[in-house]
């Protein structure tokens, strides 16, 4: 009986996975086919709306240059994301040590998040004009920082009070309570913040590159998009956008896989139960 239940569960899981994969692919293919048909039937010129086949051809022809620029943007994104993850976690731990610290500093984190990055990016680039890469990283860090702080602080403060009282009963220190209770309890919140901040770090890097407008061999993908739009090379612009979107999806999928790997064996949000 147990073996039968396991086989039924595995078949349901396999069917669910296949549907999750096949359904978006089918919708995407239909959308691309419809897009190509509309472009061909209406006779739209490429500088208004290129067809997906032309975009793919442009991506293949300009792959070397576009991919090199994408790697520059990826470097900025990764550095900013890692900095946001580390600083966000440390600041969240600091907030939980004292309510006065949290109430005094958390509003400034909110102000940093709500300030448009487009407005302050030129100032950061001017202040760090001798190091454009660092300026772009700072801009991307500002965008990616708040979700990690907000989610992790919420997780650290959402610990079961009964467990906190139990730790106090056994005379556990603050650091023992933090290490063995608060951090494991806040892990799902922290990983959720990472999934949000990964895409935001990429957005911040692209926006900062738009503002900086740096060219040359170390130019990011945003510069290619900008120059392509100026020169009405719309198929090339779409190809660069396709790479940027693909990078964003890859970041989200990777962080989701990381979250499932970390939480998969012990947390209710990731453990798979049999019906």
mmCIF file of C-alpha atoms in Angstrom:
data_model
loop_
_atom_site.group_PDB
_atom_site.id
_atom_site.type_symbol
_atom_site.label_atom_id
_atom_site.label_comp_id
_atom_site.label_asym_id
_atom_site.label_seq_id
_atom_site.Cartn_x
_atom_site.Cartn_y
_atom_site.Cartn_z
ATOM 1 C CA UNK A 1 0.000 0.000 0.000
ATOM 2 C CA UNK A 2 2.837 2.372 0.856
ATOM 3 C CA UNK A 3 4.601 1.593 -2.435
ATOM 4 C CA UNK A 4 1.371 2.302 -4.349
ATOM 5 C CA UNK A 5 0.984 5.649 -2.639
ATOM 6 C CA UNK A 6 4.571 6.583 -3.440
ATOM 7 C CA UNK A 7 4.092 5.659 -7.112
ATOM 8 C CA UNK A 8 0.900 7.723 -7.302
ATOM 9 C CA UNK A 9 2.641 10.650 -5.622
ATOM 10 C CA UNK A 10 5.635 10.457 -7.965
ATOM 11 C CA UNK A 11 3.392 10.307 -11.033
ATOM 12 C CA UNK A 12 1.406 13.322 -9.820
ATOM 13 C CA UNK A 13 4.647 15.201 -9.151
ATOM 14 C CA UNK A 14 5.993 14.284 -12.586
ATOM 15 C CA UNK A 15 2.757 15.396 -14.210
ATOM 16 C CA UNK A 16 2.802 18.653 -12.255
ATOM 17 C CA UNK A 17 6.390 19.376 -13.238
ATOM 18 C CA UNK A 18 5.664 18.657 -16.895
ATOM 19 C CA UNK A 19 2.660 20.975 -16.857
ATOM 20 C CA UNK A 20 4.653 23.711 -15.124
ATOM 21 C CA UNK A 21 7.324 23.487 -17.819
ATOM 22 C CA UNK A 22 5.219 22.818 -20.899
ATOM 23 C CA UNK A 23 2.453 25.377 -20.311
ATOM 24 C CA UNK A 24 4.706 28.507 -20.263
ATOM 25 C CA UNK A 25 6.696 27.175 -23.233
ATOM 26 C CA UNK A 26 3.530 26.654 -25.294
ATOM 27 C CA UNK A 27 2.230 30.133 -24.418
ATOM 28 C CA UNK A 28 5.596 31.673 -25.279
ATOM 29 C CA UNK A 29 5.788 29.894 -28.642
ATOM 30 C CA UNK A 30 2.252 30.967 -29.533
ATOM 31 C CA UNK A 31 3.059 34.558 -28.599
ATOM 32 C CA UNK A 32 6.215 34.551 -30.732
ATOM 33 C CA UNK A 33 4.400 33.024 -33.697
ATOM 34 C CA UNK A 34 1.626 35.601 -33.384
ATOM 35 C CA UNK A 35 4.202 38.383 -33.144
ATOM 36 C CA UNK A 36 5.969 37.180 -36.310
ATOM 37 C CA UNK A 37 2.663 36.858 -38.187
ATOM 38 C CA UNK A 38 1.542 40.372 -37.213
ATOM 39 C CA UNK A 39 4.862 41.863 -38.331
ATOM 40 C CA UNK A 40 4.790 40.066 -41.670
ATOM 41 C CA UNK A 41 1.106 40.703 -42.411
ATOM 42 C CA UNK A 42 1.151 44.396 -41.497
ATOM 43 C CA UNK A 43 4.550 44.977 -43.105
ATOM 44 C CA UNK A 44 5.933 46.870 -40.125
ATOM 45 C CA UNK A 45 9.474 48.136 -40.771
ATOM 46 C CA UNK A 46 12.202 46.773 -38.475
ATOM 47 C CA UNK A 47 12.875 50.210 -36.958
ATOM 48 C CA UNK A 48 9.341 50.164 -35.523
ATOM 49 C CA UNK A 49 8.889 46.535 -34.534
ATOM 50 C CA UNK A 50 11.225 43.752 -35.669
ATOM 51 C CA UNK A 51 10.001 40.183 -35.807
ATOM 52 C CA UNK A 52 11.385 37.569 -33.405
ATOM 53 C CA UNK A 53 13.258 35.819 -36.250
ATOM 54 C CA UNK A 54 15.100 39.033 -37.108
ATOM 55 C CA UNK A 55 15.847 39.633 -33.418
ATOM 56 C CA UNK A 56 17.278 36.121 -33.122
ATOM 57 C CA UNK A 57 19.401 36.612 -36.240
ATOM 58 C CA UNK A 58 20.714 39.902 -34.850
ATOM 59 C CA UNK A 59 21.497 38.245 -31.533
ATOM 60 C CA UNK A 60 23.521 35.549 -33.290
ATOM 61 C CA UNK A 61 25.382 38.039 -35.511
ATOM 62 C CA UNK A 62 26.203 40.435 -32.630
ATOM 63 C CA UNK A 63 26.590 37.777 -29.971
ATOM 64 C CA UNK A 64 30.243 38.427 -29.185
ATOM 65 C CA UNK A 65 29.786 42.145 -28.521
ATOM 66 C CA UNK A 66 26.450 41.876 -26.715
ATOM 67 C CA UNK A 67 27.522 38.981 -24.517
ATOM 68 C CA UNK A 68 30.711 40.796 -23.496
ATOM 69 C CA UNK A 69 28.593 43.766 -22.393
ATOM 70 C CA UNK A 70 26.217 41.446 -20.561
ATOM 71 C CA UNK A 71 29.147 40.043 -18.573
ATOM 72 C CA UNK A 72 30.051 43.565 -17.434
ATOM 73 C CA UNK A 73 26.497 44.126 -16.219
ATOM 74 C CA UNK A 74 26.551 40.715 -14.558
ATOM 75 C CA UNK A 75 29.700 41.631 -12.641
ATOM 76 C CA UNK A 76 28.080 44.806 -11.334
ATOM 77 C CA UNK A 77 24.921 42.906 -10.408
ATOM 78 C CA UNK A 78 26.747 40.125 -8.556
ATOM 79 C CA UNK A 79 28.975 42.485 -6.549
ATOM 80 C CA UNK A 80 26.034 44.714 -5.609
ATOM 81 C CA UNK A 81 23.861 41.717 -4.729
ATOM 82 C CA UNK A 82 26.492 40.120 -2.488
ATOM 83 C CA UNK A 83 27.118 43.467 -0.778
ATOM 84 C CA UNK A 84 23.372 43.945 -0.250
ATOM 85 C CA UNK A 85 22.975 40.411 1.143
ATOM 86 C CA UNK A 86 25.850 40.725 3.614
ATOM 87 C CA UNK A 87 25.107 44.289 4.726
ATOM 88 C CA UNK A 88 21.361 43.645 4.889
ATOM 89 C CA UNK A 89 21.812 40.578 7.086
ATOM 90 C CA UNK A 90 24.248 42.333 9.438
ATOM 91 C CA UNK A 91 22.069 45.416 9.771
ATOM 92 C CA UNK A 92 19.002 43.259 10.427
ATOM 93 C CA UNK A 93 20.879 41.502 13.227
ATOM 94 C CA UNK A 94 21.807 44.916 14.604
ATOM 95 C CA UNK A 95 18.160 45.999 14.518
ATOM 96 C CA UNK A 96 17.054 42.987 16.549
ATOM 97 C CA UNK A 97 19.540 43.719 19.326
ATOM 98 C CA UNK A 98 17.602 46.784 20.435
ATOM 99 C CA UNK A 99 14.212 48.259 19.577
ATOM 100 C CA UNK A 100 15.699 51.723 19.953
ATOM 101 C CA UNK A 101 18.282 50.984 17.268
ATOM 102 C CA UNK A 102 15.606 49.616 14.936
ATOM 103 C CA UNK A 103 13.255 52.569 15.478
ATOM 104 C CA UNK A 104 16.101 55.052 15.044
ATOM 105 C CA UNK A 105 17.677 53.627 11.875
ATOM 106 C CA UNK A 106 14.935 51.738 10.022
ATOM 107 C CA UNK A 107 13.228 54.946 8.721
ATOM 108 C CA UNK A 108 16.477 55.877 6.987
ATOM 109 C CA UNK A 109 16.500 52.530 5.227
ATOM 110 C CA UNK A 110 12.981 53.315 4.026
ATOM 111 C CA UNK A 111 14.108 56.756 2.822
ATOM 112 C CA UNK A 112 17.003 55.147 0.951
ATOM 113 C CA UNK A 113 14.594 52.740 -0.738
ATOM 114 C CA UNK A 114 11.971 55.339 -1.696
ATOM 115 C CA UNK A 115 14.488 57.795 -3.171
ATOM 116 C CA UNK A 116 14.447 57.353 -6.982
ATOM 117 C CA UNK A 117 17.753 55.876 -8.060
ATOM 118 C CA UNK A 118 17.561 57.896 -11.284
ATOM 119 C CA UNK A 119 17.680 61.079 -9.197
ATOM 120 C CA UNK A 120 20.696 60.184 -7.066
ATOM 121 C CA UNK A 121 22.691 58.103 -9.549
ATOM 122 C CA UNK A 122 24.245 61.193 -11.223
ATOM 123 C CA UNK A 123 25.468 62.418 -7.822
ATOM 124 C CA UNK A 124 27.005 59.052 -6.969
ATOM 125 C CA UNK A 125 28.720 58.905 -10.352
ATOM 126 C CA UNK A 126 30.100 62.432 -9.838
ATOM 127 C CA UNK A 127 31.330 61.637 -6.321
ATOM 128 C CA UNK A 128 33.016 58.420 -7.519
ATOM 129 C CA UNK A 129 34.061 59.735 -10.913
ATOM 130 C CA UNK A 130 37.481 58.110 -10.601
ATOM 131 C CA UNK A 131 35.883 54.660 -10.241
ATOM 132 C CA UNK A 132 32.862 54.222 -12.471
ATOM 133 C CA UNK A 133 32.519 50.531 -11.622
ATOM 134 C CA UNK A 134 32.242 51.323 -7.901
ATOM 135 C CA UNK A 135 29.651 54.015 -8.634
ATOM 136 C CA UNK A 136 27.513 51.579 -10.611
ATOM 137 C CA UNK A 137 27.819 48.992 -7.832
ATOM 138 C CA UNK A 138 26.691 51.526 -5.227
ATOM 139 C CA UNK A 139 23.631 52.424 -7.316
ATOM 140 C CA UNK A 140 22.680 48.784 -7.731
ATOM 141 C CA UNK A 141 23.309 48.140 -4.027
ATOM 142 C CA UNK A 142 20.912 50.911 -3.012
ATOM 143 C CA UNK A 143 18.120 49.304 -5.037
ATOM 144 C CA UNK A 144 18.794 45.756 -3.766
ATOM 145 C CA UNK A 145 19.463 46.591 -0.122
ATOM 146 C CA UNK A 146 16.027 47.287 1.377
ATOM 147 C CA UNK A 147 14.138 44.023 0.624
ATOM 148 C CA UNK A 148 16.805 42.012 2.445
ATOM 149 C CA UNK A 149 16.772 44.321 5.467
ATOM 150 C CA UNK A 150 12.983 44.438 5.606
ATOM 151 C CA UNK A 151 12.381 40.697 5.165
ATOM 152 C CA UNK A 152 15.201 39.561 7.439
ATOM 153 C CA UNK A 153 14.240 41.974 10.214
ATOM 154 C CA UNK A 154 10.673 40.704 10.015
ATOM 155 C CA UNK A 155 11.883 37.111 10.213
ATOM 156 C CA UNK A 156 14.168 37.768 13.177
ATOM 157 C CA UNK A 157 11.299 39.444 15.028
ATOM 158 C CA UNK A 158 8.772 36.709 14.182
ATOM 159 C CA UNK A 159 10.267 33.986 16.360
ATOM 160 C CA UNK A 160 7.829 31.956 18.458
ATOM 161 C CA UNK A 161 7.710 33.601 21.883
ATOM 162 C CA UNK A 162 7.400 30.218 23.587
ATOM 163 C CA UNK A 163 10.723 29.165 22.090
ATOM 164 C CA UNK A 164 12.299 32.458 23.153
ATOM 165 C CA UNK A 165 11.060 31.874 26.705
ATOM 166 C CA UNK A 166 12.463 28.348 26.583
ATOM 167 C CA UNK A 167 15.894 29.656 25.600
ATOM 168 C CA UNK A 168 15.698 32.195 28.422
ATOM 169 C CA UNK A 169 14.705 29.436 30.832
ATOM 170 C CA UNK A 170 17.877 27.545 29.960
ATOM 171 C CA UNK A 171 19.858 30.781 30.348
ATOM 172 C CA UNK A 172 20.973 30.961 26.708
ATOM 173 C CA UNK A 173 22.944 34.065 25.802
ATOM 174 C CA UNK A 174 21.796 36.573 23.192
ATOM 175 C CA UNK A 175 24.262 35.189 20.655
ATOM 176 C CA UNK A 176 23.172 31.603 21.319
ATOM 177 C CA UNK A 177 19.542 32.611 20.857
ATOM 178 C CA UNK A 178 20.462 34.435 17.667
ATOM 179 C CA UNK A 179 22.516 31.578 16.241
ATOM 180 C CA UNK A 180 20.295 28.624 17.153
ATOM 181 C CA UNK A 181 16.822 30.174 17.119
ATOM 182 C CA UNK A 182 16.415 33.540 15.419
ATOM 183 C CA UNK A 183 18.589 32.970 12.361
ATOM 184 C CA UNK A 184 17.081 29.563 11.453
ATOM 185 C CA UNK A 185 13.581 30.978 11.972
ATOM 186 C CA UNK A 186 14.395 33.981 9.769
ATOM 187 C CA UNK A 187 16.023 31.922 6.988
ATOM 188 C CA UNK A 188 12.849 31.700 4.795
ATOM 189 C CA UNK A 189 12.386 35.464 5.077
ATOM 190 C CA UNK A 190 16.037 36.100 4.236
ATOM 191 C CA UNK A 191 15.914 33.826 1.197
ATOM 192 C CA UNK A 192 12.673 35.484 0.079
ATOM 193 C CA UNK A 193 14.432 38.834 0.271
ATOM 194 C CA UNK A 194 17.293 37.433 -1.793
ATOM 195 C CA UNK A 195 14.909 36.395 -4.579
ATOM 196 C CA UNK A 196 13.514 39.925 -4.721
ATOM 197 C CA UNK A 197 16.871 41.659 -4.459
ATOM 198 C CA UNK A 198 18.494 39.579 -7.193
ATOM 199 C CA UNK A 199 16.265 41.089 -9.874
ATOM 200 C CA UNK A 200 16.425 44.539 -8.273
ATOM 201 C CA UNK A 201 20.231 44.466 -8.335
ATOM 202 C CA UNK A 202 20.090 43.844 -12.082
ATOM 203 C CA UNK A 203 17.570 46.682 -12.529
ATOM 204 C CA UNK A 204 19.752 49.009 -10.473
ATOM 205 C CA UNK A 205 22.824 48.110 -12.517
ATOM 206 C CA UNK A 206 21.017 48.734 -15.806
ATOM 207 C CA UNK A 207 19.560 52.062 -14.620
ATOM 208 C CA UNK A 208 22.966 53.177 -13.356
ATOM 209 C CA UNK A 209 24.545 52.278 -16.704
ATOM 210 C CA UNK A 210 21.866 54.303 -18.484
ATOM 211 C CA UNK A 211 22.666 57.334 -16.329
ATOM 212 C CA UNK A 212 26.439 56.901 -16.586
ATOM 213 C CA UNK A 213 26.377 56.306 -20.342
ATOM 214 C CA UNK A 214 29.847 54.796 -20.245
ATOM 215 C CA UNK A 215 31.105 53.330 -23.489
ATOM 216 C CA UNK A 216 34.185 51.526 -24.646
ATOM 217 C CA UNK A 217 35.309 47.990 -24.037
ATOM 218 C CA UNK A 218 33.924 47.933 -20.473
ATOM 219 C CA UNK A 219 30.445 49.158 -21.371
ATOM 220 C CA UNK A 220 27.461 47.268 -19.996
ATOM 221 C CA UNK A 221 24.403 45.958 -21.773
ATOM 222 C CA UNK A 222 22.446 49.150 -21.026
ATOM 223 C CA UNK A 223 24.903 51.158 -23.106
ATOM 224 C CA UNK A 224 24.291 48.819 -26.061
ATOM 225 C CA UNK A 225 20.551 49.325 -25.669
ATOM 226 C CA UNK A 226 21.009 53.081 -25.500
ATOM 227 C CA UNK A 227 23.244 53.326 -28.562
ATOM 228 C CA UNK A 228 21.007 50.973 -30.546
ATOM 229 C CA UNK A 229 17.961 53.136 -29.822
ATOM 230 C CA UNK A 230 19.839 56.310 -30.823
ATOM 231 C CA UNK A 231 20.886 54.722 -34.122
ATOM 232 C CA UNK A 232 17.444 53.163 -34.713
ATOM 233 C CA UNK A 233 19.007 49.701 -34.625
ATOM 234 C CA UNK A 234 15.843 48.326 -33.080
ATOM 235 C CA UNK A 235 16.530 44.627 -33.777
ATOM 236 C CA UNK A 236 19.848 44.994 -31.942
ATOM 237 C CA UNK A 237 18.096 46.772 -29.091
ATOM 238 C CA UNK A 238 15.580 43.922 -28.822
ATOM 239 C CA UNK A 239 18.432 41.408 -28.839
ATOM 240 C CA UNK A 240 20.111 43.228 -25.938
ATOM 241 C CA UNK A 241 16.782 43.370 -24.094
ATOM 242 C CA UNK A 242 16.375 39.635 -24.640
ATOM 243 C CA UNK A 243 19.759 38.974 -23.048
ATOM 244 C CA UNK A 244 18.939 41.239 -20.098
ATOM 245 C CA UNK A 245 15.605 39.543 -19.539
ATOM 246 C CA UNK A 246 17.204 36.120 -19.769
ATOM 247 C CA UNK A 247 19.780 37.130 -17.173
ATOM 248 C CA UNK A 248 17.029 38.311 -14.826
ATOM 249 C CA UNK A 249 15.134 35.048 -15.217
ATOM 250 C CA UNK A 250 18.322 33.043 -14.641
ATOM 251 C CA UNK A 251 19.039 34.982 -11.440
ATOM 252 C CA UNK A 252 15.531 34.352 -10.116
ATOM 253 C CA UNK A 253 15.600 30.652 -11.018
ATOM 254 C CA UNK A 254 19.015 30.223 -9.414
ATOM 255 C CA UNK A 255 17.963 31.917 -6.180
ATOM 256 C CA UNK A 256 14.728 29.908 -6.104
ATOM 257 C CA UNK A 257 16.727 26.695 -6.471
ATOM 258 C CA UNK A 258 19.034 27.862 -3.671
ATOM 259 C CA UNK A 259 16.034 28.539 -1.439
ATOM 260 C CA UNK A 260 14.540 25.111 -2.104
ATOM 261 C CA UNK A 261 17.900 23.453 -1.477
ATOM 262 C CA UNK A 262 18.389 25.231 1.863
ATOM 263 C CA UNK A 263 14.810 24.816 3.092
ATOM 264 C CA UNK A 264 13.856 21.597 1.326
ATOM 265 C CA UNK A 265 14.548 19.155 4.155
ATOM 266 C CA UNK A 266 13.256 21.027 7.181
ATOM 267 C CA UNK A 267 10.946 23.985 6.489
ATOM 268 C CA UNK A 268 7.215 23.655 5.816
ATOM 269 C CA UNK A 269 7.317 26.086 2.889
ATOM 270 C CA UNK A 270 9.609 23.769 0.882
ATOM 271 C CA UNK A 271 8.984 20.264 2.208
ATOM 272 C CA UNK A 272 6.880 18.205 -0.198
ATOM 273 C CA UNK A 273 4.116 16.237 1.492
ATOM 274 C CA UNK A 274 2.327 13.224 0.094
ATOM 275 C CA UNK A 275 -1.436 13.472 -0.288
#
